[in-house]
């Protein structure tokens, strides 16, 4: 390859330098953030903070996506510094291919993350988990429509594949960062070629000849190599992460219950499939002395119950707190606020019953734990159970102390506006699974 007699006096433009360091620093903060929150979100004592970090992680991810798109446009419309002529041909090839791989990663990482949150599926617990996304709390970012509105089975598959690719692309980014930094330091301090001056304006230029710009053919080959590196990583682990199909009788909460820190019995009793259209979870209380009633529009239940096998009976109910609705816009807005259900950070509430007691006739008690946000409370739920021809009707009612569950404690801790005790009423129609 021919060389130029001129010396290395050029550098990237000020805009390119700014974008380079903004994206680089953002990526360096995202990797440890992702590692920490993936473990912390499963621990009760760090769950609240992990949800906040998760929101920041998503916001920074969309920032990286926007900056990367801008950087690509700038790169295509502005010349870049030529590499030193004394670099080996394979080194110049690797340098340019690595740059392309970085661009592919900077697109692939936020896009796979966006696909994951759009799936509304939590891979860690194998349960539905729809969390809205807002960019640093300033405005909402919609989910990817064709993913969000797909069937549950498709969303589950996409969730697993997107997370599999996302996590391994993060490792790919680490590898590229190490190679990129190591190569830059080598050429700067060992070969004394002054390449860091291209991106660090305070460094002096090296008095070395420059290689001729790559040909169109070389650009295509280098670009293909960079994109192929990222595609192989992403596709390989996306396919490997595809989950096994759930059996028809399995509800997603089954795996969630097993993954939860609370040890539940295996649930050897009969499995019941809930008829959501004929079932409801309602809540009621008073506000400023006037009664109000609300309901949760989205919830799932995994029920194993047999009056003849109470020891083997369990129940796990997972409620999407964002689905709380009273019919009053002001109340509904308040319920989605930080001091009430705060679904942006705590998207689900959970009741786990691991002990059932017969009270006589068709009356029973379910004893377990109710978890809302980062607080938990023992709950005893009296209910009736009536079965005929493999179909059952369940009805129960319990009162819970909202002040013990950190609901409305910022503005109404003394229960001067909203009643301290909130009634929760369940009505379930279910069919015994084959």
Tab-separated table of C-alpha atoms in Angstrom:
chain	number	residue	atom	x	y	z
A	1	UNK	CA	0.000	0.000	0.000
A	2	UNK	CA	1.392	3.397	-0.906
A	3	UNK	CA	2.089	6.026	1.739
A	4	UNK	CA	1.904	9.774	1.953
A	5	UNK	CA	4.928	11.972	2.599
A	6	UNK	CA	2.952	14.160	4.974
A	7	UNK	CA	3.177	13.601	8.704
A	8	UNK	CA	0.460	12.794	11.222
A	9	UNK	CA	-1.028	16.239	11.884
A	10	UNK	CA	-4.701	15.439	11.534
A	11	UNK	CA	-7.146	14.349	14.197
A	12	UNK	CA	-10.855	13.610	14.552
A	13	UNK	CA	-13.210	16.585	14.552
A	14	UNK	CA	-14.317	18.113	17.847
A	15	UNK	CA	-17.810	16.617	17.435
A	16	UNK	CA	-16.398	13.133	16.778
A	17	UNK	CA	-14.093	13.413	19.803
A	18	UNK	CA	-16.973	14.520	22.051
A	19	UNK	CA	-19.238	11.705	20.851
A	20	UNK	CA	-16.429	9.161	21.245
A	21	UNK	CA	-15.829	9.987	24.894
A	22	UNK	CA	-19.511	10.386	25.787
A	23	UNK	CA	-20.334	6.969	24.339
A	24	UNK	CA	-17.212	5.365	25.789
A	25	UNK	CA	-17.844	6.623	29.319
A	26	UNK	CA	-21.508	5.634	29.082
A	27	UNK	CA	-20.577	2.078	28.105
A	28	UNK	CA	-18.040	1.843	30.919
A	29	UNK	CA	-20.732	2.788	33.466
A	30	UNK	CA	-23.323	0.454	31.955
A	31	UNK	CA	-21.341	-2.772	32.315
A	32	UNK	CA	-20.853	-2.758	36.126
A	33	UNK	CA	-24.356	-1.337	36.516
A	34	UNK	CA	-25.791	-4.293	34.608
A	35	UNK	CA	-23.798	-6.840	36.573
A	36	UNK	CA	-24.851	-5.411	39.923
A	37	UNK	CA	-28.541	-4.932	39.271
A	38	UNK	CA	-29.045	-8.404	37.763
A	39	UNK	CA	-28.137	-9.899	41.154
A	40	UNK	CA	-29.429	-7.142	43.417
A	41	UNK	CA	-32.940	-7.188	41.965
A	42	UNK	CA	-33.415	-10.715	43.323
A	43	UNK	CA	-32.541	-9.714	46.907
A	44	UNK	CA	-35.293	-8.123	49.039
A	45	UNK	CA	-32.907	-5.725	50.780
A	46	UNK	CA	-31.561	-4.292	47.506
A	47	UNK	CA	-34.573	-4.743	45.240
A	48	UNK	CA	-35.813	-1.146	45.559
A	49	UNK	CA	-32.430	0.335	44.652
A	50	UNK	CA	-31.987	-2.206	41.850
A	51	UNK	CA	-35.252	-1.103	40.225
A	52	UNK	CA	-34.063	2.504	40.281
A	53	UNK	CA	-30.721	1.476	38.800
A	54	UNK	CA	-32.593	-0.553	36.169
A	55	UNK	CA	-34.442	2.590	35.093
A	56	UNK	CA	-31.161	4.512	34.880
A	57	UNK	CA	-29.614	1.627	32.930
A	58	UNK	CA	-32.405	1.789	30.365
A	59	UNK	CA	-32.137	5.574	30.092
A	60	UNK	CA	-28.380	5.446	29.517
A	61	UNK	CA	-28.918	2.673	26.964
A	62	UNK	CA	-31.238	4.858	24.900
A	63	UNK	CA	-28.745	7.712	25.238
A	64	UNK	CA	-26.033	5.458	23.793
A	65	UNK	CA	-28.352	4.465	20.940
A	66	UNK	CA	-29.082	8.092	20.042
A	67	UNK	CA	-25.430	9.145	20.292
A	68	UNK	CA	-24.338	6.162	18.201
A	69	UNK	CA	-26.755	7.026	15.408
A	70	UNK	CA	-25.432	10.583	15.455
A	71	UNK	CA	-21.841	9.301	15.485
A	72	UNK	CA	-22.459	7.054	12.476
A	73	UNK	CA	-23.961	9.912	10.485
A	74	UNK	CA	-21.014	12.126	11.420
A	75	UNK	CA	-18.519	9.396	10.522
A	76	UNK	CA	-20.071	8.900	7.076
A	77	UNK	CA	-20.009	12.612	6.305
A	78	UNK	CA	-16.613	13.580	7.728
A	79	UNK	CA	-13.139	12.202	6.934
A	80	UNK	CA	-11.216	10.283	9.567
A	81	UNK	CA	-7.475	10.424	10.283
A	82	UNK	CA	-5.304	8.023	8.346
A	83	UNK	CA	-3.332	5.376	10.186
A	84	UNK	CA	0.497	5.378	10.371
A	85	UNK	CA	2.199	3.743	7.384
A	86	UNK	CA	4.521	1.730	9.627
A	87	UNK	CA	1.608	-0.276	11.021
A	88	UNK	CA	1.377	-3.777	9.592
A	89	UNK	CA	-1.411	-4.363	7.113
A	90	UNK	CA	-3.197	-6.772	9.452
A	91	UNK	CA	-3.043	-4.173	12.237
A	92	UNK	CA	-4.725	-1.553	10.055
A	93	UNK	CA	-7.329	-4.137	9.041
A	94	UNK	CA	-7.958	-5.075	12.689
A	95	UNK	CA	-8.178	-1.426	13.750
A	96	UNK	CA	-10.807	-0.533	11.164
A	97	UNK	CA	-12.760	-3.787	11.620
A	98	UNK	CA	-12.801	-3.179	15.381
A	99	UNK	CA	-14.262	0.276	14.814
A	100	UNK	CA	-17.087	-1.230	12.759
A	101	UNK	CA	-17.638	-3.888	15.448
A	102	UNK	CA	-17.927	-1.143	18.049
A	103	UNK	CA	-20.625	0.589	16.022
A	104	UNK	CA	-22.493	-2.708	15.648
A	105	UNK	CA	-22.250	-3.337	19.399
A	106	UNK	CA	-23.355	0.188	20.261
A	107	UNK	CA	-26.459	-0.454	18.196
A	108	UNK	CA	-26.964	-4.082	19.179
A	109	UNK	CA	-26.733	-3.643	22.945
A	110	UNK	CA	-29.479	-0.999	23.354
A	111	UNK	CA	-31.669	-2.620	20.691
A	112	UNK	CA	-31.563	-6.038	22.381
A	113	UNK	CA	-32.228	-4.325	25.713
A	114	UNK	CA	-35.203	-2.513	24.170
A	115	UNK	CA	-36.501	-5.809	22.763
A	116	UNK	CA	-36.159	-7.402	26.217
A	117	UNK	CA	-38.152	-4.748	28.091
A	118	UNK	CA	-40.710	-4.711	25.264
A	119	UNK	CA	-41.282	-8.444	25.737
A	120	UNK	CA	-42.675	-7.809	29.215
A	121	UNK	CA	-41.008	-10.963	30.497
A	122	UNK	CA	-38.637	-11.388	33.440
A	123	UNK	CA	-36.078	-14.037	32.557
A	124	UNK	CA	-34.789	-14.266	36.141
A	125	UNK	CA	-38.161	-15.507	37.423
A	126	UNK	CA	-39.707	-16.718	34.144
A	127	UNK	CA	-42.804	-14.605	34.766
A	128	UNK	CA	-44.586	-11.768	32.953
A	129	UNK	CA	-43.132	-8.429	34.023
A	130	UNK	CA	-44.148	-5.324	32.107
A	131	UNK	CA	-42.258	-2.228	33.235
A	132	UNK	CA	-42.767	1.105	31.471
A	133	UNK	CA	-39.683	2.999	30.339
A	134	UNK	CA	-39.129	6.721	30.768
A	135	UNK	CA	-35.991	8.555	29.713
A	136	UNK	CA	-34.515	9.846	32.978
A	137	UNK	CA	-38.104	10.481	34.109
A	138	UNK	CA	-38.599	13.175	31.456
A	139	UNK	CA	-40.748	11.369	28.885
A	140	UNK	CA	-42.009	7.879	28.143
A	141	UNK	CA	-40.303	5.629	25.605
A	142	UNK	CA	-42.777	3.202	24.027
A	143	UNK	CA	-42.129	-0.497	23.777
A	144	UNK	CA	-41.550	-2.066	20.379
A	145	UNK	CA	-45.104	-2.562	19.169
A	146	UNK	CA	-44.923	-5.903	17.379
A	147	UNK	CA	-43.149	-7.409	20.402
A	148	UNK	CA	-45.362	-5.863	23.070
A	149	UNK	CA	-48.559	-7.062	21.377
A	150	UNK	CA	-47.348	-10.567	20.502
A	151	UNK	CA	-48.692	-13.646	22.248
A	152	UNK	CA	-47.350	-14.560	25.671
A	153	UNK	CA	-45.409	-17.509	24.264
A	154	UNK	CA	-43.755	-15.315	21.628
A	155	UNK	CA	-42.939	-12.586	24.146
A	156	UNK	CA	-41.407	-15.155	26.478
A	157	UNK	CA	-39.227	-16.500	23.664
A	158	UNK	CA	-38.180	-13.015	22.588
A	159	UNK	CA	-37.424	-12.091	26.193
A	160	UNK	CA	-35.069	-15.032	26.634
A	161	UNK	CA	-33.378	-14.548	23.265
A	162	UNK	CA	-32.969	-10.804	23.691
A	163	UNK	CA	-31.483	-11.168	27.167
A	164	UNK	CA	-29.188	-13.968	26.012
A	165	UNK	CA	-27.842	-11.804	23.202
A	166	UNK	CA	-27.744	-8.669	25.367
A	167	UNK	CA	-25.657	-10.223	28.134
A	168	UNK	CA	-23.152	-11.806	25.748
A	169	UNK	CA	-22.850	-8.685	23.633
A	170	UNK	CA	-21.846	-6.930	26.856
A	171	UNK	CA	-18.996	-9.423	27.171
A	172	UNK	CA	-18.139	-8.760	23.529
A	173	UNK	CA	-17.960	-5.059	24.355
A	174	UNK	CA	-15.563	-5.791	27.202
A	175	UNK	CA	-13.308	-7.785	24.881
A	176	UNK	CA	-13.310	-5.015	22.278
A	177	UNK	CA	-12.633	-2.312	24.860
A	178	UNK	CA	-9.623	-4.243	26.173
A	179	UNK	CA	-8.291	-4.821	22.642
A	180	UNK	CA	-8.971	-1.227	21.616
A	181	UNK	CA	-7.292	0.321	24.653
A	182	UNK	CA	-4.390	-2.128	24.570
A	183	UNK	CA	-3.722	-1.503	20.886
A	184	UNK	CA	-3.938	2.282	21.312
A	185	UNK	CA	-1.452	2.231	24.195
A	186	UNK	CA	0.903	-0.056	22.252
A	187	UNK	CA	0.977	2.159	19.187
A	188	UNK	CA	1.249	5.309	21.281
A	189	UNK	CA	4.002	4.369	23.723
A	190	UNK	CA	5.818	1.368	22.210
A	191	UNK	CA	5.653	2.149	18.503
A	192	UNK	CA	5.499	5.926	19.155
A	193	UNK	CA	3.079	6.474	16.287
A	194	UNK	CA	1.013	9.129	18.054
A	195	UNK	CA	-2.372	7.533	17.389
A	196	UNK	CA	-3.853	8.748	20.687
A	197	UNK	CA	-3.491	12.310	19.470
A	198	UNK	CA	-6.345	11.572	17.069
A	199	UNK	CA	-8.769	11.438	20.017
A	200	UNK	CA	-6.861	13.254	22.792
A	201	UNK	CA	-6.200	16.815	21.640
A	202	UNK	CA	-3.673	17.581	24.403
A	203	UNK	CA	-1.259	14.889	23.181
A	204	UNK	CA	1.423	15.819	20.632
A	205	UNK	CA	1.409	14.458	17.105
A	206	UNK	CA	4.027	11.952	16.028
A	207	UNK	CA	6.278	12.752	13.069
A	208	UNK	CA	5.427	9.614	11.066
A	209	UNK	CA	4.240	9.059	7.480
A	210	UNK	CA	0.630	8.068	6.908
A	211	UNK	CA	-0.772	5.122	5.028
A	212	UNK	CA	-2.979	5.695	2.037
A	213	UNK	CA	-6.742	5.534	2.706
A	214	UNK	CA	-8.244	2.049	2.353
A	215	UNK	CA	-9.807	1.135	-0.947
A	216	UNK	CA	-13.543	0.600	-1.337
A	217	UNK	CA	-12.971	-3.171	-1.389
A	218	UNK	CA	-10.965	-3.049	1.820
A	219	UNK	CA	-13.684	-1.002	3.514
A	220	UNK	CA	-16.312	-3.581	2.601
A	221	UNK	CA	-14.187	-6.476	3.844
A	222	UNK	CA	-13.323	-4.707	7.104
A	223	UNK	CA	-16.933	-3.719	7.639
A	224	UNK	CA	-18.156	-7.238	7.042
A	225	UNK	CA	-15.607	-8.629	9.503
A	226	UNK	CA	-16.662	-6.195	12.214
A	227	UNK	CA	-20.386	-6.777	11.778
A	228	UNK	CA	-19.889	-10.548	11.526
A	229	UNK	CA	-18.053	-10.585	14.878
A	230	UNK	CA	-21.012	-8.966	16.627
A	231	UNK	CA	-23.654	-10.927	14.689
A	232	UNK	CA	-22.069	-14.265	15.540
A	233	UNK	CA	-21.995	-13.414	19.247
A	234	UNK	CA	-25.540	-12.073	19.330
A	235	UNK	CA	-27.219	-14.729	17.205
A	236	UNK	CA	-25.372	-17.629	18.792
A	237	UNK	CA	-26.386	-16.770	22.322
A	238	UNK	CA	-29.850	-15.562	21.338
A	239	UNK	CA	-30.598	-18.979	19.851
A	240	UNK	CA	-28.946	-20.769	22.777
A	241	UNK	CA	-31.089	-18.800	25.242
A	242	UNK	CA	-34.393	-19.766	23.629
A	243	UNK	CA	-36.493	-21.314	26.430
A	244	UNK	CA	-38.196	-24.658	26.412
A	245	UNK	CA	-41.974	-24.421	25.852
A	246	UNK	CA	-44.201	-24.299	28.899
A	247	UNK	CA	-46.696	-27.100	29.270
A	248	UNK	CA	-50.310	-26.050	28.833
A	249	UNK	CA	-51.100	-26.402	32.509
A	250	UNK	CA	-48.009	-24.532	33.613
A	251	UNK	CA	-48.443	-20.927	34.595
A	252	UNK	CA	-45.412	-18.631	34.541
A	253	UNK	CA	-45.715	-18.058	38.277
A	254	UNK	CA	-44.701	-21.689	38.876
A	255	UNK	CA	-41.100	-20.955	38.061
A	256	UNK	CA	-41.291	-17.616	39.837
A	257	UNK	CA	-42.384	-19.296	43.032
A	258	UNK	CA	-39.508	-21.768	42.808
A	259	UNK	CA	-37.018	-18.981	42.172
A	260	UNK	CA	-38.270	-16.825	45.013
A	261	UNK	CA	-36.266	-16.720	48.212
A	262	UNK	CA	-39.298	-17.966	50.132
A	263	UNK	CA	-39.138	-21.743	50.092
A	264	UNK	CA	-42.484	-23.156	49.027
A	265	UNK	CA	-43.537	-26.747	49.009
A	266	UNK	CA	-43.624	-28.518	45.682
A	267	UNK	CA	-47.389	-28.228	45.442
A	268	UNK	CA	-48.344	-31.827	44.996
A	269	UNK	CA	-52.060	-31.059	45.109
A	270	UNK	CA	-54.277	-30.587	42.063
A	271	UNK	CA	-53.403	-27.748	39.691
A	272	UNK	CA	-56.122	-25.239	38.886
A	273	UNK	CA	-56.334	-23.039	35.807
A	274	UNK	CA	-57.945	-19.677	36.557
A	275	UNK	CA	-60.698	-18.299	34.337
A	276	UNK	CA	-59.510	-14.687	34.280
A	277	UNK	CA	-62.693	-13.362	32.695
A	278	UNK	CA	-64.784	-14.731	35.549
A	279	UNK	CA	-62.322	-13.875	38.339
A	280	UNK	CA	-61.350	-10.646	40.064
A	281	UNK	CA	-59.188	-9.039	42.726
A	282	UNK	CA	-60.806	-5.934	44.160
A	283	UNK	CA	-59.824	-3.494	46.893
A	284	UNK	CA	-61.847	-0.944	48.818
A	285	UNK	CA	-61.523	1.685	51.527
A	286	UNK	CA	-62.430	5.276	52.206
A	287	UNK	CA	-60.992	8.546	50.927
A	288	UNK	CA	-61.974	11.776	52.689
A	289	UNK	CA	-64.763	9.809	54.336
A	290	UNK	CA	-66.220	8.561	51.056
A	291	UNK	CA	-66.025	4.909	50.091
A	292	UNK	CA	-64.096	3.861	47.000
A	293	UNK	CA	-63.637	0.570	45.182
A	294	UNK	CA	-60.931	-0.493	42.768
A	295	UNK	CA	-59.604	-3.575	41.043
A	296	UNK	CA	-56.473	-5.001	39.468
A	297	UNK	CA	-56.926	-5.643	35.779
A	298	UNK	CA	-53.823	-7.782	35.300
A	299	UNK	CA	-52.711	-10.635	37.536
A	300	UNK	CA	-51.735	-14.287	37.381
A	301	UNK	CA	-52.181	-17.162	39.816
A	302	UNK	CA	-50.530	-20.538	40.203
A	303	UNK	CA	-52.791	-22.637	42.398
A	304	UNK	CA	-52.254	-26.163	43.693
A	305	UNK	CA	-55.093	-27.001	46.064
A	306	UNK	CA	-56.850	-30.114	47.258
A	307	UNK	CA	-59.049	-30.245	50.393
A	308	UNK	CA	-57.800	-33.796	50.868
A	309	UNK	CA	-54.152	-32.737	50.588
A	310	UNK	CA	-53.775	-29.409	52.359
A	311	UNK	CA	-50.154	-30.181	53.207
A	312	UNK	CA	-49.339	-30.314	49.499
A	313	UNK	CA	-51.339	-27.201	48.611
A	314	UNK	CA	-49.741	-23.886	47.596
A	315	UNK	CA	-50.782	-20.687	45.863
A	316	UNK	CA	-48.822	-17.833	44.309
A	317	UNK	CA	-50.622	-14.734	43.051
A	318	UNK	CA	-48.661	-12.068	41.153
A	319	UNK	CA	-50.366	-8.725	40.515
A	320	UNK	CA	-49.265	-6.063	38.036
A	321	UNK	CA	-49.547	-2.981	40.227
A	322	UNK	CA	-49.759	-0.634	37.250
A	323	UNK	CA	-53.131	-2.214	36.457
A	324	UNK	CA	-54.776	-0.806	39.622
A	325	UNK	CA	-57.916	1.087	38.630
A	326	UNK	CA	-60.640	2.849	40.601
A	327	UNK	CA	-62.366	4.706	37.775
A	328	UNK	CA	-61.234	8.037	39.186
A	329	UNK	CA	-58.367	9.627	37.236
A	330	UNK	CA	-56.947	11.407	40.281
A	331	UNK	CA	-56.913	8.298	42.437
A	332	UNK	CA	-55.531	6.171	39.604
A	333	UNK	CA	-52.732	8.660	39.034
A	334	UNK	CA	-51.894	8.662	42.733
A	335	UNK	CA	-51.783	4.860	42.877
A	336	UNK	CA	-49.078	4.897	40.199
A	337	UNK	CA	-47.034	7.425	42.171
A	338	UNK	CA	-43.870	6.756	44.144
A	339	UNK	CA	-45.514	6.701	47.584
A	340	UNK	CA	-48.222	4.246	46.600
A	341	UNK	CA	-47.625	1.253	44.296
A	342	UNK	CA	-44.771	2.885	42.368
A	343	UNK	CA	-45.007	0.401	39.462
A	344	UNK	CA	-42.052	1.996	37.660
A	345	UNK	CA	-39.788	0.543	40.361
A	346	UNK	CA	-42.000	-2.212	41.815
A	347	UNK	CA	-44.064	-3.563	38.928
A	348	UNK	CA	-45.594	-6.462	40.836
A	349	UNK	CA	-47.096	-7.307	44.196
A	350	UNK	CA	-47.094	-10.907	45.349
A	351	UNK	CA	-48.998	-13.175	47.710
A	352	UNK	CA	-47.520	-16.570	48.497
A	353	UNK	CA	-49.566	-19.043	50.517
A	354	UNK	CA	-47.680	-22.083	51.776
A	355	UNK	CA	-50.065	-23.246	54.511
A	356	UNK	CA	-53.752	-24.085	54.292
A	357	UNK	CA	-56.060	-24.827	57.235
A	358	UNK	CA	-59.546	-26.378	57.171
A	359	UNK	CA	-62.116	-24.476	59.247
A	360	UNK	CA	-65.042	-26.785	58.654
A	361	UNK	CA	-67.404	-27.262	55.767
A	362	UNK	CA	-66.277	-25.310	52.721
A	363	UNK	CA	-64.310	-22.776	54.782
A	364	UNK	CA	-60.511	-22.607	54.763
A	365	UNK	CA	-57.620	-20.296	55.537
A	366	UNK	CA	-54.625	-19.537	53.351
A	367	UNK	CA	-51.656	-18.414	55.423
A	368	UNK	CA	-48.772	-16.743	53.682
A	369	UNK	CA	-46.885	-13.542	52.915
A	370	UNK	CA	-48.014	-10.454	51.045
A	371	UNK	CA	-45.198	-8.492	49.457
A	372	UNK	CA	-45.718	-4.966	48.124
A	373	UNK	CA	-42.728	-2.879	47.035
A	374	UNK	CA	-39.895	-3.754	49.450
A	375	UNK	CA	-42.098	-4.646	52.426
A	376	UNK	CA	-43.669	-7.949	53.406
A	377	UNK	CA	-46.478	-8.767	55.786
A	378	UNK	CA	-47.925	-12.069	57.044
A	379	UNK	CA	-51.491	-12.466	55.853
A	380	UNK	CA	-54.222	-14.929	56.735
A	381	UNK	CA	-56.878	-15.103	54.008
A	382	UNK	CA	-60.179	-16.789	54.931
A	383	UNK	CA	-61.944	-18.215	51.883
A	384	UNK	CA	-64.635	-20.592	50.739
A	385	UNK	CA	-64.028	-23.357	48.240
A	386	UNK	CA	-66.842	-25.025	46.317
A	387	UNK	CA	-66.120	-27.648	43.677
A	388	UNK	CA	-68.394	-29.407	41.218
A	389	UNK	CA	-67.455	-31.451	38.132
A	390	UNK	CA	-63.866	-30.255	38.093
A	391	UNK	CA	-64.773	-26.574	38.400
A	392	UNK	CA	-64.348	-24.504	41.541
A	393	UNK	CA	-65.608	-21.216	42.938
A	394	UNK	CA	-63.397	-19.455	45.487
A	395	UNK	CA	-64.326	-16.370	47.447
A	396	UNK	CA	-62.265	-14.645	50.126
A	397	UNK	CA	-61.788	-11.328	51.859
A	398	UNK	CA	-59.069	-9.890	54.064
A	399	UNK	CA	-58.129	-6.482	55.454
A	400	UNK	CA	-54.533	-5.263	55.266
A	401	UNK	CA	-52.851	-2.350	56.989
A	402	UNK	CA	-51.501	-0.086	54.242
A	403	UNK	CA	-49.204	1.715	56.675
A	404	UNK	CA	-47.379	-1.565	57.272
A	405	UNK	CA	-46.928	-1.981	53.518
A	406	UNK	CA	-45.451	1.489	52.888
A	407	UNK	CA	-48.466	2.739	50.951
A	408	UNK	CA	-49.205	6.468	51.119
A	409	UNK	CA	-46.784	7.063	53.970
A	410	UNK	CA	-45.302	10.293	52.629
A	411	UNK	CA	-48.492	12.337	52.540
A	412	UNK	CA	-50.944	10.380	54.690
A	413	UNK	CA	-49.100	8.332	57.281
A	414	UNK	CA	-51.711	9.178	59.920
A	415	UNK	CA	-54.564	7.938	57.688
A	416	UNK	CA	-56.273	11.311	57.795
A	417	UNK	CA	-57.336	11.061	54.161
A	418	UNK	CA	-57.224	7.407	53.142
A	419	UNK	CA	-58.352	4.663	55.482
A	420	UNK	CA	-55.578	2.783	57.214
A	421	UNK	CA	-57.185	-0.591	56.564
A	422	UNK	CA	-57.817	-1.622	52.966
A	423	UNK	CA	-60.167	-4.490	52.189
A	424	UNK	CA	-59.072	-6.951	49.524
A	425	UNK	CA	-61.673	-9.289	48.042
A	426	UNK	CA	-60.968	-12.152	45.685
A	427	UNK	CA	-63.375	-14.100	43.512
A	428	UNK	CA	-61.888	-16.926	41.500
A	429	UNK	CA	-63.416	-19.374	39.090
A	430	UNK	CA	-61.018	-22.160	38.126
A	431	UNK	CA	-60.931	-25.461	36.337
A	432	UNK	CA	-58.941	-28.450	37.479
A	433	UNK	CA	-56.104	-29.067	35.036
A	434	UNK	CA	-55.850	-32.419	33.339
